[in-house]
Amino acid sequence: MELRFVHSPRSNAFFRDLMEGLAGAVSALGVPASVTPTLSGPADMDCVDVLVPHEYFGNAEKIEWPNSARRRRTITLVTEHPGTPFFDMACLAATDLAATVALNRSAVAAARHRGLAAEHLQLGYVPSWDEWHGAPGERPLDISYLGVSDARRNQLIAGYGEILPRWRTALLIPPFEVKRDPHAKDFLLGPAKWKHLAASRVLINIHRSGVGDTEWPRVIEAICNGAVVVTEHCLDIGPLEPGVHYFSGDATRLAELADIVLRDPDRQESTRQAAYAFIKEQLPISQAARQLADLADVVLSRARRPSLRALVPPVNPRALSLILRPGGPRPPVDPTASLLPVLKRLAIEVTDLRRQQSAMRLALAGVDPEGVELLHVTPGHTGRTPEVSVIMPAFNQETDIKEALESLLKSDCEEWEVVVVDDGSRDATRAVVTDFFTAHPEVAGQLFGATANHGIGWTRNRAIERARAESLFMLDGDNAVYPRTLSRLLEALRDDPGAAMAYPVVGTHTPSGPEGLISHMAWRPELFATGVNPVDAMALVRRSVMSDLGGFAEDPRLGGLEDYDLWCRLASHGMYGISVPELLGWYRRSKHSALSIADLDRTEALSLISRRAPNLFSES
């Protein structure tokens, strides 16, 4: 008898680690086992195939699906959770296959409710996953988080801003898509993942939307490598014991719980050792391997007997594909959608007309409409050599800008300056900034005022011209930073001299609370080429790069997308940015934000950007 664990090259590469771990454990029992890329080819009478149904049937070519003989020798491994379309697809596929095992007891119960004779397969200690081996050693990362981008997860992480920035963290959040290859910055596989976990003190685990069960692969991977699991409450996490083998709490307070664990090294170490010893002794993967081997024996004995089931056609491919239709049910057509480009054009034209009228009035009065006047300079500005110049454009932000400035006061970077250019505000923005500088004369700060309103690209460029440092940090008036933001971004640029810029994970907030994350994905030029901006303007950019690229766009048609245009041009020139995977900033989203206008319609702006970054978009 032989077990073949099937993993299609078109499937999510994450599952290959699981398949290889199980195949290795089966082989250790003396039963031949291997990982193979396809089910195509003739069926071997002594071979049993094991596959993850939602991954295989969702990604393999139809010609690679099992024929009637192969279906009688195929075991489905259900890794998904009830209530998700992936679980529905797994159950639909399993009705046509020989046997079913599932990693979660809740999945077993739900599958049995649908008439499947499912068995529970308890995942446990996998020797090949263990990079740690229980030995003492340094763990330079305080907190790790490994999870695909998900609205629920991202919103929760955005709410951890008071805690996470205190610790050295690694928030590795790849996009929600089929990931066939590892990405060194946010999607780790095999030995790279084990080493990462072995360097982490704590792993935070958050359920994705609609799921409350234990993510067994993630939990076991962490424990195998000594990362203490801090998770929101899970269903079906026994036989692991809370407070002994892991810590659990309310999803909104996981950062607080991790903070408590990190501040108690003795409790942390005892939990690490207890969990590791327990899974090695009580949950060895050999138990699951023996269960699979025994089940394979049963499957083969059944397959060798004549059966009418062999005449049943395979599951309808269309039925499977409908379950996984991207985005679920199609939303109703918005009758106003066709008006959005018109509204965007009108908004741009009205703004531009107002600016032209203002420029004409100023010119008639003998005032240069392009002028920028120095309004205030602090005593702390004189004689300083800043490492970072904080570039802060401002327009009608009297209620927000003080908080942005005050966040800089807590920075652990000793040498920074802030250059504020007010873009013709009609409120008390200038007075608020002046009062702040007066109250904090030690700050190296300058306030300039534009004689007319020009837009955020023009304003940022004027601030850059008046900045002194070689590293330029973009901070808008409705943003704020945490104490370690500047120092961590500086460190990242020093560690990678070839990088053009560095950016942190940024939490977004509305008046009602945390909303989600931006800038949480690693640098991927292919994402920019899709018309989506994965990186916020809050970034540390080398002055030489800004000079080479000619600064930010000042075309009003790009209003709200000036940062996206800059990153596209940067990528088009063969440059790259680096993600610092730590929550180091936050952004207050409101109806008045620049993105609110930009999001009305991006058609014309994207057309302009694609022409300004031809090398990037020609490859897409």
XYZ file of C-alpha atoms in Angstrom:
620
model
C 0.000 0.000 0.000
C 1.117 3.548 -0.762
C -0.349 6.923 0.239
C 0.022 9.808 -2.152
C -0.696 13.257 -0.756
C -1.850 15.336 -3.700
C -0.983 19.023 -3.867
C -1.610 20.806 -7.166
C 1.023 23.402 -8.148
C -1.897 25.767 -8.747
C -3.090 25.405 -5.148
C -2.174 27.499 -2.128
C 1.400 26.615 -1.220
C 0.528 26.740 2.490
C -1.034 23.287 2.193
C 2.151 21.730 0.881
C 3.707 22.101 4.355
C 0.772 20.195 5.825
C 0.929 17.486 3.170
C 4.667 17.034 3.546
C 4.352 16.793 7.323
C 1.720 14.068 7.075
C 3.547 12.219 4.294
C 6.749 12.191 6.356
C 4.890 10.809 9.376
C 3.282 8.034 7.312
C 6.651 7.129 5.804
C 8.133 6.907 9.312
C 5.627 4.108 9.999
C 7.100 2.104 7.116
C 4.231 2.870 4.746
C 5.396 4.379 1.439
C 4.114 7.955 1.145
C 4.894 10.941 -1.045
C 3.581 14.343 -2.126
C 2.522 14.429 -5.762
C 1.267 17.331 -7.890
C -1.618 15.636 -9.707
C -4.158 12.832 -9.783
C -3.861 12.348 -13.532
C -2.687 9.019 -14.901
C -3.845 5.435 -14.289
C -4.964 4.412 -10.808
C -2.709 1.996 -8.939
C -4.736 -0.722 -7.228
C -2.516 -0.437 -4.120
C -2.433 3.369 -3.928
C -4.647 5.718 -1.896
C -4.714 9.442 -2.651
C -5.209 12.113 0.028
C -6.198 15.649 -0.986
C -7.560 18.889 0.451
C -10.791 19.114 -1.576
C -11.476 22.843 -1.677
C -7.881 23.498 -2.748
C -7.574 20.682 -5.271
C -10.933 20.970 -6.994
C -10.824 24.743 -6.802
C -7.462 25.041 -8.560
C -6.557 21.887 -10.487
C -7.536 21.552 -14.134
C -10.710 19.514 -14.719
C -8.701 16.933 -16.653
C -6.757 16.271 -13.443
C -9.848 15.410 -11.431
C -10.108 11.740 -10.373
C -11.887 9.223 -12.570
C -14.340 6.695 -11.130
C -11.621 4.212 -10.132
C -9.528 6.947 -8.548
C -12.494 8.357 -6.610
C -12.904 5.032 -4.822
C -9.288 5.373 -3.608
C -9.295 9.023 -2.527
C -9.478 10.370 1.036
C -10.519 13.991 1.528
C -8.697 16.002 4.193
C -11.023 18.812 5.303
C -9.085 21.751 6.739
C -11.826 24.367 6.468
C -14.469 25.389 8.963
C -18.276 25.094 8.860
C -20.013 28.229 7.655
C -17.516 29.005 4.899
C -17.928 28.331 1.153
C -14.701 26.340 1.247
C -16.236 23.912 3.740
C -19.357 23.619 1.587
C -17.195 22.772 -1.405
C -15.234 20.190 0.597
C -18.427 18.432 1.665
C -19.821 18.464 -1.859
C -16.634 16.879 -3.194
C -16.453 14.369 -0.339
C -19.846 12.869 -1.189
C -18.214 11.371 -4.273
C -14.977 10.157 -2.672
C -13.984 7.191 -0.522
C -13.527 8.672 2.969
C -13.311 11.941 4.845
C -11.129 13.178 7.703
C -11.238 16.679 9.191
C -8.860 18.631 11.432
C -11.671 20.110 13.564
C -14.336 18.252 15.526
C -16.892 20.890 14.562
C -16.160 20.118 10.907
C -16.631 16.408 11.624
C -20.020 17.067 13.241
C -21.156 19.328 10.395
C -19.987 16.811 7.770
C -21.795 13.969 9.515
C -24.927 16.102 9.609
C -24.674 16.151 5.807
C -24.471 12.378 5.678
C -20.676 11.962 5.437
C -18.889 9.323 7.524
C -16.220 11.800 8.606
C -13.480 11.088 11.165
C -11.505 13.537 13.290
C -7.770 13.723 12.507
C -5.897 15.343 15.374
C -2.936 17.344 14.157
C 0.087 17.150 16.452
C 3.846 17.452 16.786
C 5.585 17.218 13.408
C 9.373 16.660 13.738
C 10.117 18.278 10.376
C 8.374 21.487 11.514
C 10.538 21.790 14.628
C 13.339 24.305 14.118
C 13.624 24.988 17.856
C 14.130 21.521 19.426
C 13.402 22.905 22.891
C 16.812 24.545 23.293
C 17.231 27.925 25.013
C 18.090 30.823 22.733
C 17.412 34.401 21.776
C 14.041 35.369 20.336
C 14.487 38.821 18.766
C 10.809 39.129 17.772
C 8.381 39.834 20.578
C 5.122 39.329 18.692
C 4.374 37.621 15.392
C 1.135 37.484 13.488
C 0.641 35.302 10.395
C -2.721 35.659 8.678
C -4.087 36.643 5.284
C -5.724 40.025 4.940
C -9.286 39.844 6.243
C -11.685 42.639 7.176
C -12.369 41.325 10.675
C -8.738 40.604 11.478
C -7.538 43.942 10.132
C -10.109 45.878 12.119
C -9.055 44.146 15.327
C -5.350 44.761 14.706
C -6.057 48.454 14.050
C -7.472 48.568 17.576
C -4.222 47.248 19.098
C -2.391 50.525 18.504
C -1.825 51.334 22.159
C 0.033 48.059 22.788
C 1.709 46.650 19.677
C 4.028 49.618 19.000
C 5.718 48.981 22.375
C 7.139 45.678 21.128
C 9.175 44.434 18.202
C 6.498 42.884 16.036
C 6.128 41.173 12.681
C 2.653 41.506 11.201
C 2.866 39.315 8.106
C -0.393 39.897 6.232
C -0.379 38.649 2.633
C -3.318 39.404 0.323
C -6.320 37.078 0.266
C -5.592 35.132 -2.894
C -4.128 31.811 -3.984
C -0.447 32.023 -3.069
C 1.509 29.486 -5.073
C 4.972 30.677 -4.059
C 6.493 32.034 -0.855
C 7.136 35.748 -0.477
C 10.147 36.558 1.676
C 8.430 39.510 3.332
C 4.968 38.288 4.289
C 4.213 34.733 3.146
C 6.618 32.224 4.645
C 6.762 28.514 3.966
C 8.657 25.535 5.303
C 12.013 26.186 6.990
C 11.667 29.971 6.607
C 8.416 29.873 8.589
C 9.816 27.532 11.244
C 12.841 29.823 11.734
C 10.589 32.841 11.989
C 8.439 31.202 14.671
C 11.533 29.970 16.528
C 12.645 33.633 16.690
C 9.264 34.800 18.071
C 8.280 34.966 21.715
C 4.515 35.188 21.144
C 2.203 34.361 18.243
C -1.109 36.232 18.140
C -3.897 34.242 16.494
C -7.096 35.928 15.240
C -9.947 34.113 13.505
C -10.873 35.286 10.048
C -14.427 36.427 9.354
C -17.062 33.784 10.015
C -14.715 31.313 11.746
C -14.478 30.420 15.434
C -12.640 27.084 15.331
C -9.034 26.414 16.165
C -6.584 26.980 13.304
C -4.717 23.782 14.112
C -1.852 24.077 11.600
C -0.989 27.577 12.859
C -1.224 26.570 16.525
C 0.892 23.428 16.121
C 3.492 25.223 13.992
C 3.893 27.831 16.723
C 4.140 25.345 19.593
C 6.628 23.196 17.654
C 8.903 26.223 17.565
C 8.338 27.629 21.044
C 6.191 30.628 20.140
C 3.623 31.048 22.917
C 0.138 31.116 21.411
C -2.111 34.028 22.405
C -5.438 33.468 20.692
C -8.991 34.622 20.846
C -11.299 32.028 22.339
C -11.485 28.928 20.129
C -13.905 26.082 19.699
C -12.379 22.614 19.713
C -8.936 23.458 21.110
C -8.836 20.524 23.491
C -6.821 18.644 24.588
C -4.699 21.798 24.935
C -5.442 23.604 28.207
C -5.782 27.395 28.542
C -3.286 28.952 30.906
C -1.114 25.846 30.662
C -0.397 25.368 26.967
C -1.672 28.673 25.535
C -3.493 31.874 26.499
C -6.880 32.983 25.203
C -9.014 36.063 25.591
C -11.495 38.354 23.938
C -10.487 39.246 20.386
C -10.394 42.979 21.148
C -7.894 42.473 23.990
C -5.327 40.094 22.537
C -2.634 42.776 22.434
C -3.155 43.424 26.143
C -2.927 39.707 26.840
C 0.278 39.420 24.805
C 1.673 42.410 26.689
C 1.013 40.651 30.012
C 2.658 37.454 28.786
C 5.718 39.307 27.499
C 6.154 41.107 30.807
C 6.238 37.816 32.706
C 9.240 35.880 31.295
C 8.924 33.031 33.785
C 5.272 32.349 32.949
C 6.087 32.729 29.287
C 8.874 30.153 29.458
C 6.879 27.645 31.520
C 4.009 27.845 29.007
C 6.406 27.449 26.088
C 7.974 24.326 27.584
C 4.693 22.802 28.781
C 3.020 23.144 25.383
C 6.052 21.774 23.556
C 6.380 18.770 25.873
C 2.661 18.047 25.685
C 2.379 17.881 21.909
C 5.580 15.833 21.617
C 4.443 13.296 24.194
C 0.641 13.322 23.908
C -0.014 14.502 20.334
C 2.722 13.065 18.105
C 1.823 13.230 14.438
C 2.475 9.487 14.286
C -1.029 8.995 15.769
C -2.629 10.822 12.848
C -0.332 8.977 10.440
C -1.418 5.590 11.834
C -5.079 6.658 11.574
C -4.603 7.598 7.911
C -2.792 4.351 7.154
C -5.537 2.284 8.783
C -8.208 4.249 6.924
C -6.317 3.720 3.666
C -6.415 -0.047 4.307
C -10.187 0.140 4.682
C -10.514 2.276 1.553
C -8.475 -0.218 -0.504
C -10.458 -3.193 0.711
C -13.671 -1.457 -0.335
C -12.227 -0.342 -3.665
C -11.312 -3.916 -4.599
C -14.950 -5.014 -4.279
C -17.324 -4.436 -7.212
C -19.599 -1.445 -6.643
C -22.293 0.434 -8.513
C -20.672 3.597 -7.215
C -18.012 3.264 -9.881
C -20.676 4.066 -12.466
C -21.632 7.366 -10.803
C -20.225 10.390 -12.660
C -17.955 12.768 -10.757
C -19.318 15.817 -9.021
C -20.533 18.440 -11.480
C -17.627 20.899 -11.971
C -20.075 23.775 -12.346
C -21.627 22.992 -8.953
C -18.213 23.209 -7.304
C -17.225 26.409 -9.086
C -20.477 28.160 -8.163
C -19.769 27.634 -4.456
C -16.452 29.444 -4.786
C -17.650 32.213 -7.085
C -15.375 35.172 -6.172
C -17.122 37.649 -3.922
C -20.202 35.481 -3.384
C -23.566 36.689 -4.674
C -23.375 39.571 -7.095
C -24.388 42.872 -5.492
C -27.315 44.801 -6.913
C -26.472 47.304 -9.629
C -25.983 50.818 -8.252
C -28.093 53.129 -10.428
C -25.845 56.066 -9.515
C -22.604 54.357 -10.584
C -22.608 55.964 -14.025
C -22.756 59.396 -12.375
C -19.558 58.943 -10.363
C -17.147 59.940 -13.165
C -19.264 63.058 -13.763
C -19.277 63.936 -10.071
C -15.511 63.431 -9.874
C -14.948 65.637 -12.923
C -17.257 68.339 -11.516
C -15.487 68.240 -8.136
C -12.111 68.663 -9.846
C -13.327 71.445 -12.124
C -15.010 73.373 -9.304
C -11.884 73.127 -7.158
C -9.670 74.168 -10.066
C -11.961 77.076 -10.920
C -11.855 78.330 -7.350
C -8.072 78.148 -7.360
C -7.866 80.077 -10.632
C -10.198 82.779 -9.331
C -8.175 83.069 -6.139
C -4.934 83.319 -8.138
C -6.395 86.069 -10.306
C -7.547 88.087 -7.276
C -4.133 87.770 -5.682
C -2.334 88.731 -8.885
C -4.540 91.820 -9.272
C -3.676 92.735 -5.682
C 0.025 92.399 -6.440
C 0.446 89.152 -4.497
C 2.258 86.175 -5.973
C -0.293 83.287 -6.044
C 2.608 80.840 -5.991
C 4.139 82.457 -2.936
C 4.998 80.664 0.290
C 5.589 82.776 3.397
C 7.505 81.772 6.522
C 5.069 82.341 9.378
C 6.854 80.838 12.363
C 10.183 79.217 13.185
C 10.991 77.716 16.561
C 14.165 78.392 18.572
C 14.842 74.638 18.410
C 15.161 74.807 14.635
C 18.420 76.732 14.735
C 21.675 74.796 14.701
C 20.068 71.372 14.393
C 21.054 68.633 11.933
C 17.943 66.478 11.651
C 18.028 62.854 10.561
C 14.400 63.036 9.461
C 12.322 65.890 8.087
C 8.637 65.374 8.759
C 6.714 66.761 5.774
C 3.276 67.961 6.851
C 0.873 69.588 4.403
C -2.229 71.131 5.973
C -5.570 72.406 4.764
C -8.499 73.185 7.048
C -7.315 70.779 9.751
C -7.686 72.849 12.903
C -9.342 69.930 14.736
C -6.791 67.239 13.805
C -3.349 68.688 13.252
C -2.489 69.277 16.905
C -2.833 65.562 17.631
C -0.555 64.752 14.698
C 2.083 67.184 15.980
C 1.784 65.969 19.556
C 2.377 62.388 18.442
C 5.828 63.468 17.223
C 6.782 64.717 20.680
C 6.915 61.141 21.957
C 9.292 59.967 19.211
C 12.390 58.092 20.328
C 14.225 59.506 17.303
C 16.307 62.337 18.730
C 16.991 64.411 15.630
C 13.908 65.305 13.631
C 12.305 68.442 12.337
C 8.792 69.181 11.151
C 7.989 71.413 8.189
C 4.347 72.461 8.024
C 3.030 74.165 4.902
C -0.525 75.442 5.207
C -2.272 75.327 1.832
C -4.440 78.417 2.200
C -6.659 77.140 5.005
C -9.852 79.052 5.747
C -10.019 77.935 9.373
C -7.661 78.299 12.368
C -5.080 75.730 11.205
C -2.225 78.263 11.179
C -3.093 79.495 14.664
C -3.189 75.936 16.022
C 0.259 75.144 14.595
C 1.671 78.449 15.832
C 0.334 77.786 19.325
C 1.881 74.310 19.284
C 5.291 75.636 18.256
C 5.074 78.380 20.885
C 4.295 75.815 23.573
C 7.172 73.571 22.437
C 10.099 75.830 21.516
C 12.484 72.865 21.765
C 10.955 71.316 18.651
C 12.755 71.963 15.385
C 9.793 73.330 13.469
C 8.786 75.734 10.742
C 5.364 76.894 9.610
C 4.869 78.239 6.115
C 1.715 79.604 4.567
C 0.770 79.442 0.899
C -0.896 82.580 -0.422
C -3.401 80.403 -2.335
C -4.699 76.851 -2.256
C -2.941 74.448 -4.646
C -3.543 70.858 -3.499
C -1.650 68.298 -1.478
C 0.968 67.392 -4.116
C 2.042 71.018 -4.565
C 2.052 71.562 -0.798
C 4.184 68.513 -0.059
C 6.686 69.577 -2.701
C 7.004 73.060 -1.176
C 7.634 71.494 2.241
C 10.260 69.156 0.793
C 12.075 72.129 -0.763
C 12.361 73.689 2.706
C 13.346 70.513 4.564
C 16.945 69.819 5.569
C 17.236 66.064 6.207
C 18.131 63.358 3.731
C 15.197 61.233 4.893
C 11.709 62.636 4.363
C 8.735 61.333 6.344
C 5.259 62.068 5.002
C 2.752 62.844 7.744
C -0.605 64.387 6.941
C -2.574 66.409 9.443
C -5.137 63.639 9.973
C -2.467 61.025 10.715
C -0.412 60.286 13.806
C 2.616 58.184 14.709
C 3.796 56.107 17.634
C 7.069 56.640 19.539
C 9.143 54.122 17.553
C 7.896 55.029 14.081
C 10.735 57.231 12.861
C 13.520 55.164 14.408
C 12.179 51.886 13.006
C 11.815 53.284 9.491
C 15.300 54.799 9.657
C 16.656 51.443 10.803
C 14.949 49.719 7.876
C 16.540 52.082 5.324
C 19.956 51.674 6.934
C 19.620 47.879 6.797
C 18.670 47.981 3.103
C 20.688 50.679 1.308
C 19.063 49.773 -2.006
C 15.534 50.551 -0.826
C 13.997 53.818 -2.011
C 11.535 54.112 0.856
C 10.180 52.305 3.921
C 6.621 52.234 5.171
C 4.838 50.917 8.288
C 1.491 49.233 8.848
C -1.124 51.938 9.424
C -4.397 51.498 11.273
C -7.432 53.363 9.960
C -10.029 54.804 12.308
C -13.421 56.461 11.975
C -15.291 58.410 14.653
C -16.903 55.112 15.699
C -13.591 53.303 16.271
C -10.991 51.111 14.515
C -11.826 50.350 10.898
C -8.984 48.371 9.319
C -5.423 48.486 8.012
C -3.588 50.100 5.132
C 0.034 49.625 4.057
C -0.110 46.146 5.617
C 1.176 44.205 2.611
C 4.740 43.689 1.492
C 6.006 45.589 -1.546
C 4.544 43.939 -4.651
C 4.800 45.939 -7.911
C 2.173 43.704 -9.485
C -0.395 45.021 -7.000
C 0.224 48.619 -8.082
C -0.315 47.599 -11.690
C -3.853 46.395 -10.871
C -4.988 49.927 -10.089
C -5.001 49.350 -6.327
C -2.771 51.362 -4.014
C -1.509 49.070 -1.231
C 0.796 51.702 0.333
C -0.298 54.871 2.105
C 1.548 58.175 1.813
C 2.882 57.700 5.364
C 6.389 56.573 4.448
C 10.044 57.500 4.877
C 11.523 58.361 1.475
C 15.110 59.132 0.542
C 15.541 62.719 -0.669
C 17.540 61.501 -3.664
C 14.562 59.424 -4.789
C 12.203 62.387 -4.527
C 14.654 64.448 -6.561
C 15.021 61.775 -9.253
C 11.254 61.378 -9.589
C 10.467 65.079 -9.534
C 8.446 64.962 -6.324
C 4.706 64.505 -6.030
C 2.308 65.066 -8.920
C 0.616 68.486 -8.905
C -1.993 67.715 -11.576
C -5.453 68.283 -10.011
C -6.814 65.280 -11.903
C -4.721 63.081 -9.592
C -6.202 64.633 -6.462
C -6.085 62.093 -3.635
C -3.863 59.688 -5.589
C -0.586 61.616 -5.529
C 1.073 58.993 -3.319
C -0.118 56.135 -5.542
C 1.267 57.955 -8.581
C 4.626 58.355 -6.833
C 4.869 54.671 -5.894
C 3.941 53.621 -9.448
C 6.642 55.835 -10.936
C 9.090 54.537 -8.358
C 8.339 50.934 -9.359
C 8.399 51.842 -13.051
C 11.992 53.066 -12.588
C 13.011 49.731 -11.068
C 13.123 51.041 -7.501
C 11.483 49.337 -4.557
C 10.126 50.034 -1.101
C 10.268 47.886 2.003
C 7.532 47.145 4.468
C 8.233 47.451 8.173
C 5.610 44.979 9.410
C 4.731 46.857 12.579
C 1.684 48.926 13.485
C 3.416 52.301 13.669
C 0.833 54.835 12.555
C -2.843 55.573 12.319
C -5.070 57.478 9.940
C -8.353 59.191 10.696
C -10.770 58.548 7.837
C -13.591 61.020 7.320
C -15.891 62.281 4.591
C -13.480 65.161 4.090
C -10.396 62.978 3.526
C -8.630 63.295 0.191
C -9.399 59.636 -0.536
C -13.125 60.290 -0.195
C -13.018 62.500 -3.294
C -10.556 60.250 -5.124
C -12.775 57.214 -4.581
C -15.686 58.753 -6.491
C -14.076 57.579 -9.724
C -10.488 56.686 -10.602
C -10.787 56.067 -14.327
C -9.135 59.249 -15.591
C -6.556 59.326 -12.800
C -5.522 55.713 -13.442
C -5.162 56.428 -17.132
C -2.815 59.316 -16.342
C -0.826 57.267 -13.845
C -0.377 54.383 -16.280
C 1.109 56.791 -18.834
C 3.449 58.258 -16.203
C 4.659 54.772 -15.178
C 4.844 52.929 -18.521
C 7.301 50.237 -17.480
C 5.071 49.122 -14.616
C 1.804 48.973 -16.520
C 3.278 47.491 -19.703
C 4.177 44.382 -17.681
C 0.686 43.896 -16.246
